Short mmCIF file of C-alpha atoms in Angstrom, two decimals:
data_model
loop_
_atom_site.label_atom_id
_atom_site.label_comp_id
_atom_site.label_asym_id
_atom_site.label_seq_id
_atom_site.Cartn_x
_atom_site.Cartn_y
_atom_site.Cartn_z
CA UNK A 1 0.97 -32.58 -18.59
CA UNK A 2 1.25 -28.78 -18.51
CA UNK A 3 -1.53 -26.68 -19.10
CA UNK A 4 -1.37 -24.30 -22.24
CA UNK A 5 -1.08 -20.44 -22.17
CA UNK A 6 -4.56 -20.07 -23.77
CA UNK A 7 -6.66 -22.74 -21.23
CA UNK A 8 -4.90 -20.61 -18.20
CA UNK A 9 -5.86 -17.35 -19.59
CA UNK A 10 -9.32 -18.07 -19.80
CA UNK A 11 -9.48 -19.49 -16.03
CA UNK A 12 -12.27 -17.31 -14.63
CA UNK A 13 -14.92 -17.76 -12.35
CA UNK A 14 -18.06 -15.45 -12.26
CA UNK A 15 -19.28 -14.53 -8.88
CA UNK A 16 -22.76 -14.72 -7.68
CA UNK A 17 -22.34 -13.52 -4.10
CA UNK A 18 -24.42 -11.16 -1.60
CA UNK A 19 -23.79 -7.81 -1.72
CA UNK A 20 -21.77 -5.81 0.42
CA UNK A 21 -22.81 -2.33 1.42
CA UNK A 22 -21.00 0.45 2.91
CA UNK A 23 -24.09 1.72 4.93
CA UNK A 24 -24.29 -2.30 6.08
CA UNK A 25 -21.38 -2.82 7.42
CA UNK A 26 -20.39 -2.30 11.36
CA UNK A 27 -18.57 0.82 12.16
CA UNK A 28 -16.03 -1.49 13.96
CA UNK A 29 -14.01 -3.39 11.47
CA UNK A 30 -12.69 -6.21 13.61
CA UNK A 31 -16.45 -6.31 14.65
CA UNK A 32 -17.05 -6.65 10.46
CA UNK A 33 -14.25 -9.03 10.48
CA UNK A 34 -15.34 -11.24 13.79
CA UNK A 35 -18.74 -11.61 11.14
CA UNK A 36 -16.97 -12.93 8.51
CA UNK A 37 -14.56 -15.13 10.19
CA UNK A 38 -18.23 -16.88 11.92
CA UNK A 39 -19.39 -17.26 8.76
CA UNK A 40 -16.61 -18.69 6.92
CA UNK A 41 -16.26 -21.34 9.61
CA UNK A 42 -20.11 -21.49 9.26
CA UNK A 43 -19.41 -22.99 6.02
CA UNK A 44 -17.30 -25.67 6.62
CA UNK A 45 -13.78 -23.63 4.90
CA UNK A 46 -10.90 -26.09 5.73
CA UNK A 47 -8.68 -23.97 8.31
CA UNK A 48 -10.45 -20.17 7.52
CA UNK A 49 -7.85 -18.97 10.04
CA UNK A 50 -4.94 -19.50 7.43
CA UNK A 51 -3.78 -15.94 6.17
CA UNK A 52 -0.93 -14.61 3.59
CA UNK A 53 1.69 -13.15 5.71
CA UNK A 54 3.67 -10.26 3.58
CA UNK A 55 7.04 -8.76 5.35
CA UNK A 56 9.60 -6.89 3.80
CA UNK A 57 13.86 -7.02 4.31
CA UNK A 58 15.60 -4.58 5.38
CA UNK A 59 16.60 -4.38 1.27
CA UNK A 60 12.83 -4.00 0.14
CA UNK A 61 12.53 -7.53 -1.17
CA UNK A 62 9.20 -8.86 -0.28
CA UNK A 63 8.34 -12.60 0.87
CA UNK A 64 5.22 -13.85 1.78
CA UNK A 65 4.13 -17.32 3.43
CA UNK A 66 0.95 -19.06 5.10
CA UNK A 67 0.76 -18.52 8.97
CA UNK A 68 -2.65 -19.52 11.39
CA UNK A 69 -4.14 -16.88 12.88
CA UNK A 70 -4.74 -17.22 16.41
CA UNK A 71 -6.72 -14.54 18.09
CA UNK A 72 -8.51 -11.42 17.18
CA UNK A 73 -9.51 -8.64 19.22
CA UNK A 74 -9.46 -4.24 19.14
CA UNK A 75 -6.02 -4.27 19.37
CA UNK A 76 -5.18 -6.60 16.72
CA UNK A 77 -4.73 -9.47 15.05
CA UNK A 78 -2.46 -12.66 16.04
CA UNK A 79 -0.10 -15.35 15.35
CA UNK A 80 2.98 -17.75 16.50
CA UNK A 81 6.37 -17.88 15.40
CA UNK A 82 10.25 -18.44 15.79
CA UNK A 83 11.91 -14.91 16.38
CA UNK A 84 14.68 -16.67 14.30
CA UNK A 85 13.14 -17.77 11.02
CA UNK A 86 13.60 -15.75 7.90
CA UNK A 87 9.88 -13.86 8.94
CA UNK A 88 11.07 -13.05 12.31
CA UNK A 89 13.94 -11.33 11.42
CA UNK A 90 12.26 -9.61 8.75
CA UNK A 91 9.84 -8.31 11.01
CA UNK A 92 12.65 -7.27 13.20
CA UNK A 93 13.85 -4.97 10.80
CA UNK A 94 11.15 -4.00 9.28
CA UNK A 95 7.69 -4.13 11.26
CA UNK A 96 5.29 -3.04 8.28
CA UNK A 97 3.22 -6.13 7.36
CA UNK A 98 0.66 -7.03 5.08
CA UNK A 99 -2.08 -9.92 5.86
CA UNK A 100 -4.44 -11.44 3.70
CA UNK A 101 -7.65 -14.06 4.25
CA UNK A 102 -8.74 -15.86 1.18
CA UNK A 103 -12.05 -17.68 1.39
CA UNK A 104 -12.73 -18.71 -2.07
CA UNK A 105 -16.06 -20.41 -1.24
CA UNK A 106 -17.53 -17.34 -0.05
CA UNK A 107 -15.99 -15.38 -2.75
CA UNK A 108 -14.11 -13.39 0.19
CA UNK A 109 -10.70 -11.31 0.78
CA UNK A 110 -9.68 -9.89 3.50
CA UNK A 111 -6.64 -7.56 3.30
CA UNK A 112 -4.56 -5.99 6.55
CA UNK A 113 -1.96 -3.18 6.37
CA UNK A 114 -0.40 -2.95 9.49
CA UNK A 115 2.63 -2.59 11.79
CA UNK A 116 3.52 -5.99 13.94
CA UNK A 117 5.19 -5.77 17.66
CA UNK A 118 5.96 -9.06 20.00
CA UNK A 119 2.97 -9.90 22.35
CA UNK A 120 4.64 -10.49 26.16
CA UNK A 121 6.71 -13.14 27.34
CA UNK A 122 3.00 -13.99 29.79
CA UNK A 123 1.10 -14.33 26.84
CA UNK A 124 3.32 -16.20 24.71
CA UNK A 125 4.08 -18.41 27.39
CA UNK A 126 0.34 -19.19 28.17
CA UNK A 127 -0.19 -19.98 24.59
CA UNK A 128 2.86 -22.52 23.92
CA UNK A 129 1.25 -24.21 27.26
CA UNK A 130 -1.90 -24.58 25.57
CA UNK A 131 -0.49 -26.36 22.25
CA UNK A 132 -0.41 -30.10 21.79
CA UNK A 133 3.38 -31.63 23.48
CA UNK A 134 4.52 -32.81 20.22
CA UNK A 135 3.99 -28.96 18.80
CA UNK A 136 5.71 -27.87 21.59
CA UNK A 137 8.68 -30.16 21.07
CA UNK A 138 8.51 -29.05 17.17
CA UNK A 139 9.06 -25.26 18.55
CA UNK A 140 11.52 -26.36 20.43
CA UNK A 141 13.90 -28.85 18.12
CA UNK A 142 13.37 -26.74 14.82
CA UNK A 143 15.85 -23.85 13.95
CA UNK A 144 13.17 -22.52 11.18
CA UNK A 145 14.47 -21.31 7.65
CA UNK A 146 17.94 -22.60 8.89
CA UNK A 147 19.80 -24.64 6.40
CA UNK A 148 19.77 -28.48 7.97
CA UNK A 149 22.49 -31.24 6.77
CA UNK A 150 19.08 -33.93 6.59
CA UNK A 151 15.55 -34.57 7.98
CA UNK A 152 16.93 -37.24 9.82
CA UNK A 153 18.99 -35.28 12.77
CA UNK A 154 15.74 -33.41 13.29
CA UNK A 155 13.61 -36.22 13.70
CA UNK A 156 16.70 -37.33 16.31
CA UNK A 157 16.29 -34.51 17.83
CA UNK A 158 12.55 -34.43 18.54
CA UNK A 159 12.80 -38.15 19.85
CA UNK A 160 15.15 -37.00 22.08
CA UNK A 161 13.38 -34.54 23.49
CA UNK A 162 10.50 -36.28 23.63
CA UNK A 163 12.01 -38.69 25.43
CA UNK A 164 13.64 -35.92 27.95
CA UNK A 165 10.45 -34.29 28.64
CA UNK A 166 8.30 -37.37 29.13
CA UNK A 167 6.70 -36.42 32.47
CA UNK A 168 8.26 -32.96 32.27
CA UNK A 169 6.73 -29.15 31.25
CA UNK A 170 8.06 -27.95 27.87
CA UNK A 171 9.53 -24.27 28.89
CA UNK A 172 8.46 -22.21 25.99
CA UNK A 173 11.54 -21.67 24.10
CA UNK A 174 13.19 -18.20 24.47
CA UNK A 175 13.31 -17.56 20.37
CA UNK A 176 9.33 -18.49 19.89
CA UNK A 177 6.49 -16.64 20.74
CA UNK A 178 3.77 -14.86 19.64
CA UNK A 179 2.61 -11.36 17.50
CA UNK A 180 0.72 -8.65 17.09
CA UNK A 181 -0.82 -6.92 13.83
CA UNK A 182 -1.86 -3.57 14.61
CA UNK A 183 -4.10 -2.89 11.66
CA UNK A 184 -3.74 0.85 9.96
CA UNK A 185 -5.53 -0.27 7.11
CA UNK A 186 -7.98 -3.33 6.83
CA UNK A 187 -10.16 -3.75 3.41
CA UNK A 188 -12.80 -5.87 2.57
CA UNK A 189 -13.59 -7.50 -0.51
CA UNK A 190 -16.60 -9.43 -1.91
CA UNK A 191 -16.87 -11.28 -5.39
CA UNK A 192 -19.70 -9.56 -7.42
CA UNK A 193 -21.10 -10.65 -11.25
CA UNK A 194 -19.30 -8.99 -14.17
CA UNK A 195 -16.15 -8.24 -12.22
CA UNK A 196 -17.74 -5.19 -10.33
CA UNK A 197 -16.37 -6.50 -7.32
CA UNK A 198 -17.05 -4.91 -3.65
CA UNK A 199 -14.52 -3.30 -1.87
CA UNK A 200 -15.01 -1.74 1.29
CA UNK A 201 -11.79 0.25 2.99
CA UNK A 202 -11.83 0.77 6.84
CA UNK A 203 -8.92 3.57 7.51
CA UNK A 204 -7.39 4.16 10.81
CA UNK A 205 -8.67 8.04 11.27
CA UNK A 206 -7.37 8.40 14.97
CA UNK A 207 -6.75 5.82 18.09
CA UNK A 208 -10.78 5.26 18.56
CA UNK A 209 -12.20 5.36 15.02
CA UNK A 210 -11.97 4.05 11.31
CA UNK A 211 -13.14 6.35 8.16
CA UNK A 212 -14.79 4.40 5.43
CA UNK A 213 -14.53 4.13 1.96
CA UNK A 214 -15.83 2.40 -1.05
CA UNK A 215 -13.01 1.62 -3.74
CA UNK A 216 -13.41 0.57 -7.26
CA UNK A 217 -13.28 -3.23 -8.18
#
């Protein structure tokens, strides 16, 4: 049964959430964001490490998609990934991202302007190691945002090499591996009554500090 155009415009939710202050919050903003990410897991948020991933062609058409974030830290923020699929070579062309953490329980958004870069083969290599075999066998069957004839010569495929790498180390596969978002811009945004949301806007001002500013809701 679909849902009529009046019932959908009158979806709203009002917000009853602490405040959020610009004379509160720590200077650092992955040090803001490190608070945040404790306390969404603090409250039980099914995977609070799934973000929006924006990237743009090399034609300006944007596409966006779930990835898990995997580490934080001053340099940036992380992730996985084939170098093949549709983001990979989108980021490839056009390293300018967007990311975005949506805790609706908390009545939190956190958005991320940034450029993106490869982290090194060591790293990526020490993380694949880490992953569960039968993730590592998906990174290394799957030939992400490729057309396939059927599901069924995948699933082949990962028996296969499940079966070939038994007893065996997975090598990590030379088209996955991991990335980094080097924030330039990173905003964060709080659900307020009456719409008069908080925003607070951390700016990159130079290589070792952030200028901050309030923006309207």
């Amino acid at each position: 049964m679909a849902v009529d155009k009046e019932t959908l415009e009158n979806l709203r939710q009002e917000y009853i959430s602490e405040k959020l202050s610009k004379r509160e919050v720590d200077k650092d903003p992955i040090k803001q964001f490190g608070k945040w990410f404790k306390e969404a897991m603090d409250a039980g948020i099914h995977e609070p490490n799934s973000m929006t991933l924006a990237t743009t062609s090399i034609d300006r058409k944007p596409s966006a998609r779930i990835v898990l974030l995997k580490g934080y830290e001053e340099r940036g923020f992380t992730f996985y990934s084939n170098y093949l699929s549709a983001k990979g070579k989108e980021m490839s062309k056009n390293p300018v991202v967007a990311i975005v953490f949506h805790w609706a329980e908390l009545a939190r958004q956190v958005r991320i302007e940034g450029t993106v870069e490869k982290l090194s083969k060591e790293e990526s290599d020490r993380y694949f190691q880490s992953r569960p075999k039968q993730s590592q066998i998906g990174a290394l069957v799957s030939p992400q945002s490729q057309v396939i004839e059927d599901k069924e010569d995948l699933e082949r495929d990962w028996k296969e090499a499940e079966i070939r790498y038994e007893n065996k180390t997975i090598p990590k596969p030379a088209h996955w591996g991991g990335y980094l978002v080097k924030p330039q811009v990173i905003e964060f945004w709080q659900g307020r009554p009456s719409r008069l949301h908080d925003r607070i806007v951390y700016k990159k001002a130079d290589k070792h500090s952030w200028k901050i500013v309030r923006l309207a809701p």
